[in-house]
Amino acid sequence: MRLETIAVRACAEVDPTTGAVAPPLYLSTTFEHGPASQAIHGFMYIREKNPTQLRLEGALAQLEGGLGALVYSSGMAAGAAVLQTLEPGSHVIFSDDLYIDFRNLIRDFLPAWRIESSVVNMQDIQELKGAMRANTKVVWGETPSNPLMKVLDIAAIATATHDAGAHLVIDSTFATPVLQRPLSLGADIVLHSTTKYCGGHSDVQGGCLVVKKREILDKLFHVRELLGAVASPFNSWMILRGLRSLPCRMERHSANAAAVAAALAASPLVEAVYYPGLASHPGHDIARRQMKGYGGMLSFLVRGGREETLRVASRVKIFLNATSLGGVESLMEHRASSEGKMSKAPQNLLRLSIGLEHPDDLIEDLMQALA
Ligand SMILES: *Cc1c(COP(=O)(O)O)cnc(C)c1O
């Protein structure tokens, strides 16, 4: 089956007892077992697994081409779970344009967990190779990245990672399972904040990991069961609902973002546009090879400083000033303000999550705000 069909039909079996076409939402925390705790129906307790969550995990695994998937209460919980599988004394290498709260997690938790970390520019494979240590267990790349939209060569990084005996994690949140399939390019674990495009309507939080190897899946399952960051049945149900229209939405998000990026790039009031779909983007050739579309996220630099940039943000009428991304509504955010002390975002950078409105309305809104 093709991706669009998988998105609609994966784990969409009609409910055998009622014929319901939409999947049932099972809220039960506990399931009947035998007198000596023998499993009868395949389920025991909600923290381990539940039927609604299993449907979502099955669909995500099929979309990413993985052996299995695990869903979490948030994208952060999914990412933390990977680090919680590591022994003290392990070393992790992160890509440099990294989601801000992973940067905060490195600073606030990894030292106490005795996990060493390095942050490198993974667009330079030699720099990545140079950072490898005997105890390097995980290489963690985010592509396209937040907020600079850097594109990493997943296949090349996977080769370097495996040569060093480590596992590769790719945070593919911006790309979604529709535009990029990191497992097929050599990654061992794919991470998504499903709060974003997978949910798609700014109304549900979640995260997931999709993996290729049984051994990694088992370790992650153990961590999730004991540390408890599992997705709730309702959130699982909502994200599964979002997945059904994901390929369709990503087409429109990508087309709209391409139109907005081109309009911004043509404006003399804009210093630079970061969108992998622009031929001028340094990662364009890699993106064209490893992605099926360029997605709905872009950032741009206003010609001017912090003040001029905040003025643009205060003048938009259709765009909402809000964090997060991947919903139907277009959002704008001054990342230097929202990221705080650890931010490396330029003061004149605005990040856009391009929604499903008509692109001409979005472009007109940006042009009047810039004028
Ligand atoms: C939002 C986001 C996360 C964190 O996900 P939450 O669901 O907010 O915990 C991780 N990585 C990227 C790229 C994100 O955009």
Short mmCIF file of C-alpha atoms and ligand atoms in Angstrom, two decimals:
data_model
loop_
_atom_site.label_atom_id
_atom_site.label_comp_id
_atom_site.label_asym_id
_atom_site.label_seq_id
_atom_site.Cartn_x
_atom_site.Cartn_y
_atom_site.Cartn_z
CA MET A 1 0.00 0.00 0.00
CA ARG A 2 1.06 3.54 -0.66
CA LEU A 3 1.56 6.04 2.13
CA GLU A 4 -1.79 7.84 1.66
CA THR A 5 -3.61 4.51 1.90
CA ILE A 6 -1.60 3.40 4.94
CA ALA A 7 -2.45 6.69 6.69
CA VAL A 8 -6.16 6.07 6.21
CA ARG A 9 -6.35 2.30 6.63
CA ALA A 10 -3.56 1.20 9.00
CA CYS A 11 -5.04 -0.35 12.16
CA ALA A 12 -8.49 0.84 11.05
CA GLU A 13 -10.18 -2.56 11.44
CA VAL A 14 -13.93 -2.29 11.98
CA ASP A 15 -14.86 -3.02 15.62
CA PRO A 16 -15.93 -6.70 15.54
CA THR A 17 -18.60 -6.39 18.25
CA THR A 18 -20.48 -3.33 16.95
CA GLY A 19 -19.33 -2.72 13.38
CA ALA A 20 -18.19 0.78 14.33
CA VAL A 21 -16.07 2.24 11.53
CA ALA A 22 -14.39 4.87 13.71
CA PRO A 23 -12.07 3.22 16.26
CA PRO A 24 -13.49 2.73 19.75
CA LEU A 25 -11.93 4.78 22.54
CA TYR A 26 -11.14 2.42 25.43
CA LEU A 27 -10.64 4.32 28.69
CA SER A 28 -10.43 1.21 30.90
CA THR A 29 -7.34 1.22 33.10
CA THR A 30 -7.59 -2.49 33.87
CA PHE A 31 -8.55 -5.61 31.97
CA GLU A 32 -9.99 -8.89 33.18
CA HIS A 33 -7.43 -11.62 33.79
CA GLY A 34 -7.51 -15.20 35.09
CA PRO A 35 -7.43 -16.11 38.80
CA ALA A 36 -3.64 -16.50 38.71
CA SER A 37 -3.18 -13.29 36.70
CA GLN A 38 -3.14 -15.08 33.37
CA ALA A 39 -3.73 -12.68 30.48
CA ILE A 40 -7.02 -13.56 28.77
CA HIS A 41 -7.63 -10.70 26.38
CA GLY A 42 -4.06 -9.58 25.73
CA PHE A 43 -4.21 -6.59 28.07
CA MET A 44 -3.62 -6.22 31.82
CA TYR A 45 -3.00 -2.64 32.90
CA ILE A 46 -3.07 0.72 31.15
CA ARG A 47 0.55 1.76 31.86
CA GLU A 48 1.74 -1.29 29.93
CA LYS A 49 -0.60 -1.06 26.92
CA ASN A 50 -4.20 -0.47 25.93
CA PRO A 51 -6.17 -1.16 22.74
CA THR A 52 -6.55 2.46 21.57
CA GLN A 53 -2.85 3.14 22.02
CA LEU A 54 -1.96 -0.08 20.15
CA ARG A 55 -3.86 1.08 17.08
CA LEU A 56 -1.90 4.34 17.04
CA GLU A 57 1.41 2.54 17.52
CA GLY A 58 0.61 0.13 14.71
CA ALA A 59 -0.27 2.96 12.35
CA LEU A 60 2.88 4.94 13.19
CA ALA A 61 5.09 1.86 12.73
CA GLN A 62 3.57 1.23 9.30
CA LEU A 63 3.90 4.86 8.24
CA GLU A 64 7.60 4.99 9.21
CA GLY A 65 8.37 1.47 7.99
CA GLY A 66 9.45 0.35 11.48
CA LEU A 67 9.23 -2.85 13.46
CA GLY A 68 7.26 -1.10 16.18
CA ALA A 69 6.36 2.22 17.74
CA LEU A 70 5.89 3.47 21.29
CA VAL A 71 3.73 6.47 22.13
CA TYR A 72 4.35 8.89 24.97
CA SER A 73 2.62 11.70 26.82
CA SER A 74 4.72 14.28 24.92
CA GLY A 75 7.58 14.63 22.48
CA MET A 76 9.88 15.50 25.39
CA ALA A 77 8.88 12.28 27.18
CA ALA A 78 9.69 10.29 24.02
CA GLY A 79 13.11 11.94 23.72
CA ALA A 80 13.89 11.54 27.42
CA ALA A 81 13.02 7.83 27.15
CA VAL A 82 15.87 7.31 24.68
CA LEU A 83 18.33 8.89 27.12
CA GLN A 84 16.87 6.87 30.01
CA THR A 85 17.91 3.63 28.28
CA LEU A 86 21.59 4.63 28.50
CA GLU A 87 24.07 3.51 31.18
CA PRO A 88 25.84 6.18 33.24
CA GLY A 89 29.13 6.97 31.49
CA SER A 90 27.57 6.93 28.03
CA HIS A 91 28.21 9.74 25.56
CA VAL A 92 25.61 11.33 23.28
CA ILE A 93 26.26 13.67 20.34
CA PHE A 94 23.50 16.17 19.47
CA SER A 95 23.13 18.30 16.35
CA ASP A 96 23.66 21.99 17.05
CA ASP A 97 20.38 23.54 15.93
CA LEU A 98 18.41 21.55 18.50
CA TYR A 99 14.86 21.96 19.83
CA ILE A 100 15.24 24.32 22.80
CA ASP A 101 13.89 22.04 25.51
CA PHE A 102 16.28 19.25 24.54
CA ARG A 103 19.05 21.83 25.00
CA ASN A 104 17.60 22.60 28.43
CA LEU A 105 17.35 18.87 29.23
CA ILE A 106 21.03 18.40 28.35
CA ARG A 107 21.94 21.23 30.70
CA ASP A 108 19.62 20.35 33.61
CA PHE A 109 19.57 16.53 33.68
CA LEU A 110 22.38 14.83 31.77
CA PRO A 111 25.16 15.74 34.26
CA ALA A 112 23.20 14.18 37.16
CA TRP A 113 22.51 11.08 35.02
CA ARG A 114 26.30 10.97 34.30
CA ILE A 115 25.70 11.10 30.58
CA GLU A 116 28.33 13.01 28.63
CA SER A 117 27.20 15.12 25.71
CA SER A 118 28.65 17.02 22.77
CA VAL A 119 26.90 19.38 20.41
CA VAL A 120 28.23 19.44 16.85
CA ASN A 121 27.40 20.83 13.42
CA MET A 122 26.30 17.61 11.72
CA GLN A 123 26.22 19.25 8.32
CA ASP A 124 29.97 18.58 8.57
CA ILE A 125 30.45 14.79 8.72
CA GLN A 126 34.15 15.20 9.58
CA GLU A 127 33.16 17.25 12.63
CA LEU A 128 30.76 14.49 13.67
CA LYS A 129 33.44 11.82 13.21
CA GLY A 130 35.89 13.90 15.22
CA ALA A 131 33.42 14.08 18.13
CA MET A 132 32.98 10.28 18.38
CA ARG A 133 34.34 8.71 21.56
CA ALA A 134 34.77 5.09 22.65
CA ASN A 135 31.65 5.51 24.83
CA THR A 136 29.46 7.23 22.21
CA LYS A 137 26.15 5.35 22.27
CA VAL A 138 23.74 7.71 20.54
CA VAL A 139 23.97 10.30 17.79
CA TRP A 140 20.92 12.59 17.78
CA GLY A 141 20.07 14.71 14.78
CA GLU A 142 17.13 17.00 14.17
CA THR A 143 16.19 17.61 10.53
CA PRO A 144 14.83 19.96 9.33
CA SER A 145 15.90 21.78 12.47
CA ASN A 146 14.31 24.29 14.76
CA PRO A 147 14.43 27.23 14.02
CA LEU A 148 17.15 27.52 11.36
CA MET A 149 15.72 24.78 9.10
CA LYS A 150 19.12 23.11 8.73
CA VAL A 151 18.96 19.90 6.72
CA LEU A 152 21.08 16.92 7.79
CA ASP A 153 22.19 14.13 5.45
CA ILE A 154 20.58 11.22 7.34
CA ALA A 155 22.22 8.44 5.28
CA ALA A 156 25.74 9.88 5.67
CA ILE A 157 25.25 10.46 9.41
CA ALA A 158 23.86 6.92 9.82
CA THR A 159 26.99 5.44 8.22
CA ALA A 160 29.31 7.47 10.46
CA THR A 161 27.20 6.57 13.52
CA HIS A 162 27.21 2.84 12.81
CA ASP A 163 30.95 2.86 12.04
CA ALA A 164 31.38 4.14 15.61
CA GLY A 165 29.08 1.45 17.01
CA ALA A 166 26.35 3.89 18.06
CA HIS A 167 22.64 4.28 17.31
CA LEU A 168 21.15 7.15 15.33
CA VAL A 169 18.08 9.03 16.56
CA ILE A 170 16.38 11.43 14.15
CA ASP A 171 13.91 14.02 15.42
CA SER A 172 11.71 14.14 12.33
CA THR A 173 8.93 16.27 13.83
CA PHE A 174 9.10 18.98 11.14
CA ALA A 175 9.09 16.42 8.33
CA THR A 176 6.43 14.04 9.71
CA PRO A 177 6.29 10.40 8.54
CA VAL A 178 4.88 11.68 5.25
CA LEU A 179 7.79 13.77 3.99
CA GLN A 180 10.78 11.84 5.34
CA ARG A 181 11.37 8.24 6.42
CA PRO A 182 14.61 8.20 8.44
CA LEU A 183 14.54 4.44 9.15
CA SER A 184 14.82 3.70 5.43
CA LEU A 185 17.89 6.00 5.32
CA GLY A 186 19.67 4.14 8.14
CA ALA A 187 18.37 5.75 11.35
CA ASP A 188 17.66 3.40 14.26
CA ILE A 189 15.04 5.50 16.07
CA VAL A 190 12.67 8.15 14.74
CA LEU A 191 11.24 10.69 17.16
CA HIS A 192 8.13 12.79 16.63
CA SER A 193 6.39 15.34 18.75
CA THR A 194 2.93 14.20 17.64
CA THR A 195 1.63 17.37 19.33
CA LYS A 196 2.54 19.03 16.05
CA TYR A 197 1.58 17.80 12.56
CA CYS A 198 0.47 14.27 13.50
CA GLY A 199 -2.26 15.66 15.77
CA GLY A 200 -2.51 18.58 13.39
CA HIS A 201 -5.17 20.70 15.09
CA SER A 202 -3.37 22.26 18.09
CA ASP A 203 -5.54 20.30 20.52
CA VAL A 204 -3.60 17.24 21.67
CA GLN A 205 -0.15 16.48 23.10
CA GLY A 206 1.93 13.41 22.41
CA GLY A 207 5.21 11.94 21.29
CA CYS A 208 6.40 8.75 19.66
CA LEU A 209 9.45 6.68 18.89
CA VAL A 210 9.53 4.30 15.94
CA VAL A 211 12.30 1.70 15.79
CA LYS A 212 13.66 -1.04 13.56
CA LYS A 213 15.23 -3.44 16.06
CA ARG A 214 13.51 -5.64 18.62
CA GLU A 215 16.29 -5.12 21.17
CA ILE A 216 15.82 -1.32 21.15
CA LEU A 217 12.04 -1.63 21.28
CA ASP A 218 12.22 -3.92 24.33
CA LYS A 219 14.57 -1.57 26.21
CA LEU A 220 12.36 1.43 25.48
CA PHE A 221 9.24 -0.48 26.47
CA HIS A 222 10.81 -1.34 29.84
CA VAL A 223 11.67 2.33 30.46
CA ARG A 224 8.17 3.50 29.55
CA GLU A 225 6.42 0.90 31.67
CA LEU A 226 8.43 1.73 34.79
CA LEU A 227 8.77 5.50 34.37
CA GLY A 228 5.18 5.87 33.22
CA ALA A 229 5.30 8.49 30.43
CA VAL A 230 2.81 6.56 28.29
CA ALA A 231 0.21 8.35 26.11
CA SER A 232 -3.34 8.38 27.45
CA PRO A 233 -6.08 6.54 25.50
CA PHE A 234 -7.84 9.80 24.63
CA ASN A 235 -4.67 11.47 23.34
CA SER A 236 -3.83 8.30 21.39
CA TRP A 237 -7.29 8.37 19.83
CA MET A 238 -6.96 12.04 18.87
CA ILE A 239 -3.53 11.55 17.27
CA LEU A 240 -4.74 8.50 15.35
CA ARG A 241 -7.57 10.66 14.04
CA GLY A 242 -5.03 13.27 12.96
CA LEU A 243 -2.87 10.71 11.14
CA ARG A 244 -5.72 9.83 8.77
CA SER A 245 -5.47 13.20 7.02
CA LEU A 246 -1.72 13.77 7.49
CA PRO A 247 -0.60 13.13 3.87
CA CYS A 248 -3.34 15.39 2.59
CA ARG A 249 -2.53 18.17 5.05
CA MET A 250 1.23 17.97 4.44
CA GLU A 251 0.71 18.54 0.74
CA ARG A 252 -1.16 21.78 1.45
CA HIS A 253 1.15 22.88 4.30
CA SER A 254 4.10 22.40 1.93
CA ALA A 255 2.49 24.20 -1.02
CA ASN A 256 1.45 27.14 1.18
CA ALA A 257 4.88 27.40 2.80
CA ALA A 258 6.59 27.33 -0.61
CA ALA A 259 4.43 30.24 -1.77
CA VAL A 260 5.08 32.22 1.42
CA ALA A 261 8.83 31.51 1.27
CA ALA A 262 9.03 32.71 -2.33
CA ALA A 263 7.12 35.91 -1.53
CA LEU A 264 9.32 36.67 1.48
CA ALA A 265 12.50 35.93 -0.49
CA ALA A 266 11.40 38.50 -3.09
CA SER A 267 10.82 41.25 -0.50
CA PRO A 268 13.49 43.92 0.02
CA LEU A 269 12.31 44.14 3.66
CA VAL A 270 13.51 40.60 4.32
CA GLU A 271 17.19 39.81 4.90
CA ALA A 272 17.03 36.02 4.54
CA VAL A 273 14.54 33.16 4.31
CA TYR A 274 15.26 29.70 5.69
CA TYR A 275 13.12 27.15 3.85
CA PRO A 276 14.59 23.90 2.45
CA GLY A 277 12.35 24.17 -0.59
CA LEU A 278 14.17 27.29 -1.83
CA ALA A 279 16.94 26.48 -4.33
CA SER A 280 19.09 29.01 -2.44
CA HIS A 281 18.85 27.01 0.82
CA PRO A 282 22.20 25.32 1.62
CA GLY A 283 20.40 22.04 2.40
CA HIS A 284 18.16 22.09 -0.66
CA ASP A 285 19.94 19.32 -2.60
CA ILE A 286 19.93 16.94 0.37
CA ALA A 287 16.31 17.80 1.14
CA ARG A 288 15.34 17.10 -2.46
CA ARG A 289 16.97 13.68 -2.18
CA GLN A 290 15.69 12.59 1.22
CA MET A 291 12.32 14.37 1.53
CA LYS A 292 9.08 14.06 -0.42
CA GLY A 293 8.17 17.69 0.18
CA TYR A 294 9.62 20.54 2.20
CA GLY A 295 6.98 20.96 4.88
CA GLY A 296 5.14 23.86 6.44
CA MET A 297 7.86 25.41 8.62
CA LEU A 298 10.08 28.33 7.71
CA SER A 299 11.97 31.14 9.38
CA PHE A 300 13.02 34.52 8.05
CA LEU A 301 15.17 37.45 9.09
CA VAL A 302 13.59 40.90 9.07
CA ARG A 303 15.85 43.61 7.71
CA GLY A 304 16.48 45.46 10.97
CA GLY A 305 16.93 44.54 14.62
CA ARG A 306 14.87 43.23 17.50
CA GLU A 307 12.60 46.26 17.61
CA GLU A 308 11.66 46.22 13.91
CA THR A 309 11.12 42.47 14.14
CA LEU A 310 8.79 42.69 17.14
CA ARG A 311 6.90 45.43 15.31
CA VAL A 312 6.25 43.01 12.43
CA ALA A 313 5.06 40.39 14.92
CA SER A 314 2.70 42.90 16.52
CA ARG A 315 1.11 43.88 13.19
CA VAL A 316 0.03 40.51 11.78
CA LYS A 317 -3.74 39.96 11.59
CA ILE A 318 -4.18 36.40 10.31
CA PHE A 319 -1.02 34.88 11.79
CA LEU A 320 -1.31 34.33 15.53
CA ASN A 321 1.63 35.02 17.81
CA ALA A 322 1.93 31.64 19.49
CA THR A 323 4.41 28.86 20.02
CA SER A 324 4.14 25.29 18.71
CA LEU A 325 3.43 24.34 15.10
CA GLY A 326 1.71 21.95 12.76
CA GLY A 327 -1.89 23.05 13.27
CA VAL A 328 -4.38 24.25 10.67
CA GLU A 329 -3.88 27.89 11.72
CA SER A 330 -0.74 29.86 10.81
CA LEU A 331 1.47 30.88 13.71
CA MET A 332 4.33 33.35 14.08
CA GLU A 333 6.94 33.36 16.80
CA HIS A 334 9.95 35.46 17.75
CA ARG A 335 12.10 32.53 18.85
CA ALA A 336 14.74 34.59 20.65
CA SER A 337 11.97 35.76 23.04
CA SER A 338 10.29 32.39 23.50
CA GLU A 339 13.49 30.34 23.88
CA GLY A 340 15.00 32.54 26.59
CA LYS A 341 18.56 32.35 27.93
CA MET A 342 19.71 29.25 26.02
CA SER A 343 18.51 30.65 22.68
CA LYS A 344 20.89 31.06 19.78
CA ALA A 345 18.15 32.43 17.48
CA PRO A 346 18.97 35.81 15.89
CA GLN A 347 17.00 38.77 17.31
CA ASN A 348 15.57 39.51 13.86
CA LEU A 349 14.31 35.96 13.24
CA LEU A 350 10.62 35.10 13.04
CA ARG A 351 9.51 31.48 12.77
CA LEU A 352 6.36 30.66 10.86
CA SER A 353 4.18 27.58 11.04
CA ILE A 354 2.23 27.82 7.83
CA GLY A 355 -1.32 26.57 8.17
CA LEU A 356 -4.07 25.65 5.75
CA GLU A 357 -5.45 29.11 4.98
CA HIS A 358 -5.26 30.45 1.41
CA PRO A 359 -1.60 31.33 0.74
CA ASP A 360 -2.47 34.72 -0.79
CA ASP A 361 -4.14 35.80 2.47
CA LEU A 362 -1.02 34.75 4.40
CA ILE A 363 1.29 36.58 2.00
CA GLU A 364 -0.85 39.75 2.09
CA ASP A 365 -0.82 39.61 5.89
CA LEU A 366 2.98 39.33 6.03
CA MET A 367 3.49 42.09 3.46
CA GLN A 368 1.25 44.57 5.32
CA ALA A 369 3.01 43.71 8.60
CA LEU A 370 6.45 44.23 7.03
CA ALA A 371 5.53 47.46 5.22
C1 LIG B 1 7.71 20.41 19.99
C2 LIG B 1 8.94 19.66 19.66
C3 LIG B 1 9.47 18.71 20.55
C4 LIG B 1 8.86 18.47 21.91
O1 LIG B 1 7.59 17.93 21.84
P1 LIG B 1 6.43 18.17 22.95
O2 LIG B 1 5.31 17.37 22.41
O3 LIG B 1 6.20 19.64 23.03
O4 LIG B 1 6.98 17.64 24.24
C5 LIG B 1 10.59 18.03 20.14
N1 LIG B 1 11.20 18.26 18.96
C6 LIG B 1 10.71 19.17 18.08
C7 LIG B 1 11.42 19.38 16.79
C8 LIG B 1 9.58 19.91 18.41
O5 LIG B 1 9.12 20.82 17.55
#
